[in-house]
């Protein structure tokens, strides 16, 4: 048995068989995925296990349960499948395919308000490009090489990073239409406030509120700006939010003009060594185009 496993060379049809059975969990579903009959799958699995000298699946009433080896081979089969898909895209696009994995970090509010709509516009054109997203407020993600690109709200990006300022961002006091109607008040100090004080204690908007409304104690404290905006949308109070979260849905309405001293900018940043990577450059250019403020 050991000799058989040593000398047998797996090929792509073997990997496709394993992947179909792992995905399907039964002979019938695997046969449907492979577009063959059930007996063909059954015989192929038996032949492969005999050739490898190892069991790939445990047969039970629940179906075919993959062993550790089968799961490992299925993961490698998925990589091979993705590589073939990328090659096919390259053929269809005349060899101009953009492939690879790009790691991008941004805040949760930027993800929700700006990044997701932009990705929906252009990512379908890059089927071989994989994107890993993380939400964070930390520039160190780029410095530690945990990310390739960062979308950050800042007035002064770190000098060791390279990038482009995409748009100015202002902050306003906001409320939901229902809350605004229910309170009918113009005195901001008398409203229920929602704030990220403990999460972003040095944020300019927190400093503004403490200076302009020193007697206000927030009724809700959240650990993210996105959570703050969701509580405002739910009609639980008011908060200072970036202008890009205000849209045509009227879920949020401004109660003030842009607040003095709270303006900032959206920057798209990367490391100098990433500028030679085609996937990073492609994503950088697409985001630069999509996220620029309307002229």
Tab-separated table of N, CA and C in Angstrom, residues 34-132:
chain	number	residue	atom	x	y	z
A	34	UNK	N	-20.045	16.812	-11.496
A	34	UNK	CA	-19.094	16.372	-12.525
A	34	UNK	C	-19.763	16.040	-13.854
A	35	UNK	N	-21.103	16.020	-13.835
A	35	UNK	CA	-21.889	15.686	-15.039
A	35	UNK	C	-21.579	14.272	-15.539
A	36	UNK	N	-21.521	13.337	-14.580
A	36	UNK	CA	-21.351	11.914	-14.911
A	36	UNK	C	-22.378	11.143	-14.088
A	37	UNK	N	-22.411	9.824	-14.267
A	37	UNK	CA	-23.369	9.050	-13.480
A	37	UNK	C	-22.749	8.624	-12.157
A	38	UNK	N	-23.606	8.186	-11.235
A	38	UNK	CA	-23.172	7.852	-9.873
A	38	UNK	C	-22.168	6.704	-9.876
A	39	UNK	N	-22.394	5.689	-10.701
A	39	UNK	CA	-21.490	4.537	-10.714
A	39	UNK	C	-20.081	4.940	-11.137
A	40	UNK	N	-19.980	5.917	-12.031
A	40	UNK	CA	-18.657	6.400	-12.458
A	40	UNK	C	-17.916	7.021	-11.285
A	41	UNK	N	-18.595	7.837	-10.488
A	41	UNK	CA	-17.966	8.455	-9.319
A	41	UNK	C	-17.561	7.382	-8.313
A	42	UNK	N	-18.438	6.430	-8.062
A	42	UNK	CA	-18.148	5.366	-7.096
A	42	UNK	C	-16.888	4.599	-7.497
A	43	UNK	N	-16.807	4.192	-8.770
A	43	UNK	CA	-15.638	3.424	-9.217
A	43	UNK	C	-14.375	4.288	-9.176
A	44	UNK	N	-14.500	5.583	-9.533
A	44	UNK	CA	-13.327	6.461	-9.554
A	44	UNK	C	-12.770	6.670	-8.151
A	45	UNK	N	-13.641	6.815	-7.180
A	45	UNK	CA	-13.179	7.002	-5.796
A	45	UNK	C	-12.476	5.749	-5.304
A	46	UNK	N	-13.045	4.595	-5.586
A	46	UNK	CA	-12.413	3.334	-5.146
A	46	UNK	C	-11.056	3.150	-5.800
A	47	UNK	N	-10.961	3.452	-7.083
A	47	UNK	CA	-9.673	3.310	-7.781
A	47	UNK	C	-8.633	4.270	-7.200
A	48	UNK	N	-9.069	5.505	-6.913
A	48	UNK	CA	-8.127	6.501	-6.404
A	48	UNK	C	-7.639	6.127	-5.016
A	49	UNK	N	-8.535	5.684	-4.144
A	49	UNK	CA	-8.119	5.287	-2.798
A	49	UNK	C	-7.166	4.089	-2.865
A	50	UNK	N	-7.438	3.180	-3.764
A	50	UNK	CA	-6.545	2.024	-3.909
A	50	UNK	C	-5.180	2.459	-4.427
A	51	UNK	N	-5.162	3.384	-5.379
A	51	UNK	CA	-3.901	3.859	-5.935
A	51	UNK	C	-3.085	4.624	-4.904
A	52	UNK	N	-3.760	5.396	-4.059
A	52	UNK	CA	-3.046	6.174	-3.038
A	52	UNK	C	-2.685	5.338	-1.823
A	53	UNK	N	-3.427	4.240	-1.624
A	53	UNK	CA	-3.172	3.427	-0.440
A	53	UNK	C	-3.691	4.087	0.819
A	54	UNK	N	-4.606	5.019	0.677
A	54	UNK	CA	-5.160	5.724	1.834
A	54	UNK	C	-6.637	5.986	1.605
A	55	UNK	N	-7.390	5.995	2.708
A	55	UNK	CA	-8.816	6.273	2.613
A	55	UNK	C	-9.039	7.777	2.520
A	56	UNK	N	-9.891	8.170	1.603
A	56	UNK	CA	-10.192	9.579	1.412
A	56	UNK	C	-11.520	9.982	2.038
A	57	UNK	N	-12.451	9.023	2.117
A	57	UNK	CA	-13.779	9.344	2.627
A	57	UNK	C	-14.267	8.244	3.546
A	58	UNK	N	-14.957	8.646	4.609
A	58	UNK	CA	-15.651	7.708	5.485
A	58	UNK	C	-17.099	7.639	5.026
A	59	UNK	N	-17.557	6.433	4.728
A	59	UNK	CA	-18.919	6.270	4.245
A	59	UNK	C	-19.867	6.107	5.440
A	60	UNK	N	-20.915	6.874	5.465
A	60	UNK	CA	-21.888	6.795	6.555
A	60	UNK	C	-23.272	7.070	6.000
A	61	UNK	N	-24.274	6.964	6.866
A	61	UNK	CA	-25.637	7.265	6.437
A	61	UNK	C	-25.775	8.735	6.048
A	62	UNK	N	-24.912	9.575	6.625
A	62	UNK	CA	-24.966	11.008	6.311
A	62	UNK	C	-24.337	11.322	4.963
A	63	UNK	N	-23.644	10.350	4.381
A	63	UNK	CA	-22.996	10.568	3.099
A	63	UNK	C	-21.521	10.225	3.148
A	64	UNK	N	-20.757	10.858	2.275
A	64	UNK	CA	-19.309	10.643	2.208
A	64	UNK	C	-18.629	11.762	3.005
A	65	UNK	N	-18.005	11.393	4.115
A	65	UNK	CA	-17.355	12.362	4.988
A	65	UNK	C	-15.863	12.386	4.692
A	66	UNK	N	-15.292	13.534	4.320
A	66	UNK	CA	-13.876	13.582	3.937
A	66	UNK	C	-12.943	13.379	5.123
A	67	UNK	N	-11.889	12.644	4.886
A	67	UNK	CA	-10.819	12.529	5.883
A	67	UNK	C	-9.968	13.796	5.839
A	68	UNK	N	-9.007	13.893	6.749
A	68	UNK	CA	-8.111	15.042	6.744
A	68	UNK	C	-7.364	15.169	5.431
A	69	UNK	N	-6.940	14.048	4.866
A	69	UNK	CA	-6.241	14.071	3.584
A	69	UNK	C	-7.148	14.609	2.486
A	70	UNK	N	-8.394	14.163	2.456
A	70	UNK	CA	-9.320	14.630	1.418
A	70	UNK	C	-9.573	16.130	1.537
A	71	UNK	N	-9.700	16.624	2.759
A	71	UNK	CA	-9.913	18.069	2.937
A	71	UNK	C	-8.709	18.862	2.450
A	72	UNK	N	-7.513	18.361	2.739
A	72	UNK	CA	-6.299	19.044	2.277
A	72	UNK	C	-6.228	19.051	0.755
A	73	UNK	N	-6.510	17.908	0.152
A	73	UNK	CA	-6.476	17.827	-1.312
A	73	UNK	C	-7.569	18.686	-1.936
A	74	UNK	N	-8.722	18.792	-1.270
A	74	UNK	CA	-9.804	19.628	-1.797
A	74	UNK	C	-9.399	21.100	-1.798
A	75	UNK	N	-8.690	21.540	-0.747
A	75	UNK	CA	-8.202	22.919	-0.712
A	75	UNK	C	-7.236	23.180	-1.863
A	76	UNK	N	-6.338	22.221	-2.126
A	76	UNK	CA	-5.399	22.379	-3.237
A	76	UNK	C	-6.131	22.337	-4.575
A	77	UNK	N	-7.206	21.552	-4.641
A	77	UNK	CA	-8.005	21.489	-5.863
A	77	UNK	C	-8.680	22.834	-6.128
A	78	UNK	N	-9.132	23.500	-5.073
A	78	UNK	CA	-9.746	24.821	-5.249
A	78	UNK	C	-8.726	25.820	-5.785
A	79	UNK	N	-7.487	25.735	-5.298
A	79	UNK	CA	-6.427	26.620	-5.815
A	79	UNK	C	-6.186	26.356	-7.295
A	80	UNK	N	-6.147	25.083	-7.663
A	80	UNK	CA	-5.951	24.737	-9.076
A	80	UNK	C	-7.114	25.226	-9.915
A	81	UNK	N	-8.328	25.106	-9.367
A	81	UNK	CA	-9.530	25.565	-10.074
A	81	UNK	C	-9.466	27.066	-10.307
A	82	UNK	N	-9.048	27.818	-9.275
A	82	UNK	CA	-8.933	29.268	-9.407
A	82	UNK	C	-7.858	29.652	-10.422
A	83	UNK	N	-6.752	28.892	-10.437
A	83	UNK	CA	-5.684	29.174	-11.396
A	83	UNK	C	-6.170	28.951	-12.825
A	84	UNK	N	-6.938	27.892	-13.034
A	84	UNK	CA	-7.475	27.638	-14.370
A	84	UNK	C	-8.473	28.721	-14.776
A	85	UNK	N	-9.304	29.163	-13.812
A	85	UNK	CA	-10.251	30.244	-14.112
A	85	UNK	C	-9.500	31.515	-14.514
A	86	UNK	N	-8.413	31.812	-13.787
A	86	UNK	CA	-7.623	33.000	-14.116
A	86	UNK	C	-6.992	32.876	-15.494
A	87	UNK	N	-6.525	31.664	-15.819
A	87	UNK	CA	-5.937	31.448	-17.142
A	87	UNK	C	-6.974	31.642	-18.238
A	88	UNK	N	-8.193	31.162	-17.992
A	88	UNK	CA	-9.255	31.320	-18.983
A	88	UNK	C	-9.595	32.791	-19.186
A	89	UNK	N	-9.656	33.542	-18.077
A	89	UNK	CA	-9.905	34.984	-18.179
A	89	UNK	C	-8.802	35.651	-18.984
A	90	UNK	N	-7.560	35.204	-18.758
A	90	UNK	CA	-6.439	35.763	-19.505
A	90	UNK	C	-6.564	35.535	-20.994
A	91	UNK	N	-7.033	34.339	-21.361
A	91	UNK	CA	-7.240	34.040	-22.779
A	91	UNK	C	-8.321	34.935	-23.358
A	92	UNK	N	-9.422	35.074	-22.606
A	92	UNK	CA	-10.546	35.874	-23.097
A	92	UNK	C	-10.208	37.357	-23.191
A	93	UNK	N	-9.318	37.820	-22.301
A	93	UNK	CA	-8.954	39.238	-22.290
A	93	UNK	C	-7.625	39.505	-23.014
A	94	UNK	N	-7.187	38.539	-23.796
A	94	UNK	CA	-5.960	38.738	-24.561
A	94	UNK	C	-4.706	38.810	-23.721
A	95	UNK	N	-4.708	38.120	-22.587
A	95	UNK	CA	-3.521	38.090	-21.747
A	95	UNK	C	-3.417	39.255	-20.784
A	96	UNK	N	-4.409	40.115	-20.724
A	96	UNK	CA	-4.346	41.300	-19.869
A	96	UNK	C	-4.998	41.074	-18.516
A	97	UNK	N	-5.065	39.824	-18.063
A	97	UNK	CA	-5.736	39.517	-16.816
A	97	UNK	C	-4.962	40.074	-15.619
A	98	UNK	N	-5.702	40.594	-14.651
A	98	UNK	CA	-5.126	41.058	-13.385
A	98	UNK	C	-5.493	40.022	-12.337
A	99	UNK	N	-4.500	39.424	-11.716
A	99	UNK	CA	-4.758	38.366	-10.745
A	99	UNK	C	-3.919	38.602	-9.498
A	100	UNK	N	-4.253	37.855	-8.454
A	100	UNK	CA	-3.524	37.972	-7.202
A	100	UNK	C	-4.444	38.395	-6.077
A	101	UNK	N	-3.866	38.561	-4.905
A	101	UNK	CA	-4.600	38.954	-3.714
A	101	UNK	C	-4.085	40.291	-3.207
A	102	UNK	N	-4.994	41.216	-2.956
A	102	UNK	CA	-4.650	42.529	-2.403
A	102	UNK	C	-5.337	42.662	-1.049
A	103	UNK	N	-4.575	43.097	-0.059
A	103	UNK	CA	-5.118	43.290	1.293
A	103	UNK	C	-5.368	44.777	1.500
A	104	UNK	N	-6.603	45.108	1.851
A	104	UNK	CA	-6.999	46.506	2.004
A	104	UNK	C	-7.599	46.715	3.390
A	105	UNK	N	-7.200	47.803	4.041
A	105	UNK	CA	-7.742	48.134	5.347
A	105	UNK	C	-8.402	49.503	5.298
A	106	UNK	N	-9.500	49.653	6.031
A	106	UNK	CA	-10.201	50.929	6.136
A	106	UNK	C	-11.050	50.903	7.394
A	107	UNK	N	-11.637	52.032	7.741
A	107	UNK	CA	-12.546	52.058	8.879
A	107	UNK	C	-13.885	51.464	8.474
A	108	UNK	N	-14.658	51.068	9.465
A	108	UNK	CA	-15.948	50.463	9.147
A	108	UNK	C	-16.900	51.458	8.484
A	109	UNK	N	-16.812	52.735	8.860
A	109	UNK	CA	-17.695	53.725	8.235
A	109	UNK	C	-17.312	53.975	6.778
A	110	UNK	N	-16.010	53.994	6.480
A	110	UNK	CA	-15.563	54.154	5.095
A	110	UNK	C	-15.955	52.927	4.275
A	111	UNK	N	-15.858	51.754	4.871
A	111	UNK	CA	-16.267	50.531	4.183
A	111	UNK	C	-17.734	50.607	3.782
A	112	UNK	N	-18.578	50.986	4.731
A	112	UNK	CA	-20.012	51.011	4.482
A	112	UNK	C	-20.418	52.157	3.562
A	113	UNK	N	-19.876	53.348	3.813
A	113	UNK	CA	-20.354	54.521	3.099
A	113	UNK	C	-19.724	54.757	1.745
A	114	UNK	N	-18.486	54.285	1.536
A	114	UNK	CA	-17.767	54.598	0.301
A	114	UNK	C	-17.237	53.374	-0.437
A	115	UNK	N	-16.584	52.477	0.283
A	115	UNK	CA	-15.865	51.405	-0.398
A	115	UNK	C	-16.800	50.380	-1.042
A	116	UNK	N	-17.802	49.911	-0.318
A	116	UNK	CA	-18.665	48.866	-0.870
A	116	UNK	C	-19.360	49.293	-2.159
A	117	UNK	N	-19.935	50.502	-2.230
A	117	UNK	CA	-20.536	50.908	-3.513
A	117	UNK	C	-19.519	50.966	-4.647
A	118	UNK	N	-18.279	51.371	-4.336
A	118	UNK	CA	-17.254	51.445	-5.378
A	118	UNK	C	-16.864	50.048	-5.859
A	119	UNK	N	-16.681	49.119	-4.931
A	119	UNK	CA	-16.298	47.761	-5.310
A	119	UNK	C	-17.356	47.122	-6.205
A	120	UNK	N	-18.609	47.375	-5.902
A	120	UNK	CA	-19.687	46.785	-6.707
A	120	UNK	C	-19.641	47.268	-8.148
A	121	UNK	N	-19.049	48.429	-8.388
A	121	UNK	CA	-18.997	48.978	-9.743
A	121	UNK	C	-17.921	48.332	-10.603
A	122	UNK	N	-16.775	47.986	-9.992
A	122	UNK	CA	-15.681	47.529	-10.857
A	122	UNK	C	-15.128	46.137	-10.561
A	123	UNK	N	-15.307	45.588	-9.378
A	123	UNK	CA	-14.700	44.295	-9.073
A	123	UNK	C	-15.182	43.154	-9.974
A	124	UNK	N	-16.444	43.139	-10.444
A	124	UNK	CA	-16.841	42.063	-11.357
A	124	UNK	C	-15.997	41.988	-12.628
A	125	UNK	N	-15.295	43.078	-12.976
A	125	UNK	CA	-14.447	43.046	-14.171
A	125	UNK	C	-13.114	42.354	-13.905
A	126	UNK	N	-12.831	42.005	-12.645
A	126	UNK	CA	-11.554	41.382	-12.296
A	126	UNK	C	-11.805	40.072	-11.551
A	127	UNK	N	-12.306	39.064	-12.241
A	127	UNK	CA	-12.653	37.807	-11.560
A	127	UNK	C	-11.458	37.071	-10.973
A	128	UNK	N	-10.264	37.360	-11.440
A	128	UNK	CA	-9.078	36.682	-10.921
A	128	UNK	C	-8.395	37.478	-9.809
A	129	UNK	N	-8.987	38.610	-9.423
A	129	UNK	CA	-8.422	39.454	-8.370
A	129	UNK	C	-9.160	39.187	-7.067
A	130	UNK	N	-8.424	38.765	-6.050
A	130	UNK	CA	-9.016	38.506	-4.732
A	130	UNK	C	-8.698	39.668	-3.800
A	131	UNK	N	-9.677	40.020	-2.965
A	131	UNK	CA	-9.529	41.163	-2.069
A	131	UNK	C	-9.766	40.712	-0.640
A	132	UNK	N	-8.796	40.985	0.223
A	132	UNK	CA	-8.928	40.709	1.655
A	132	UNK	C	-9.167	42.033	2.371
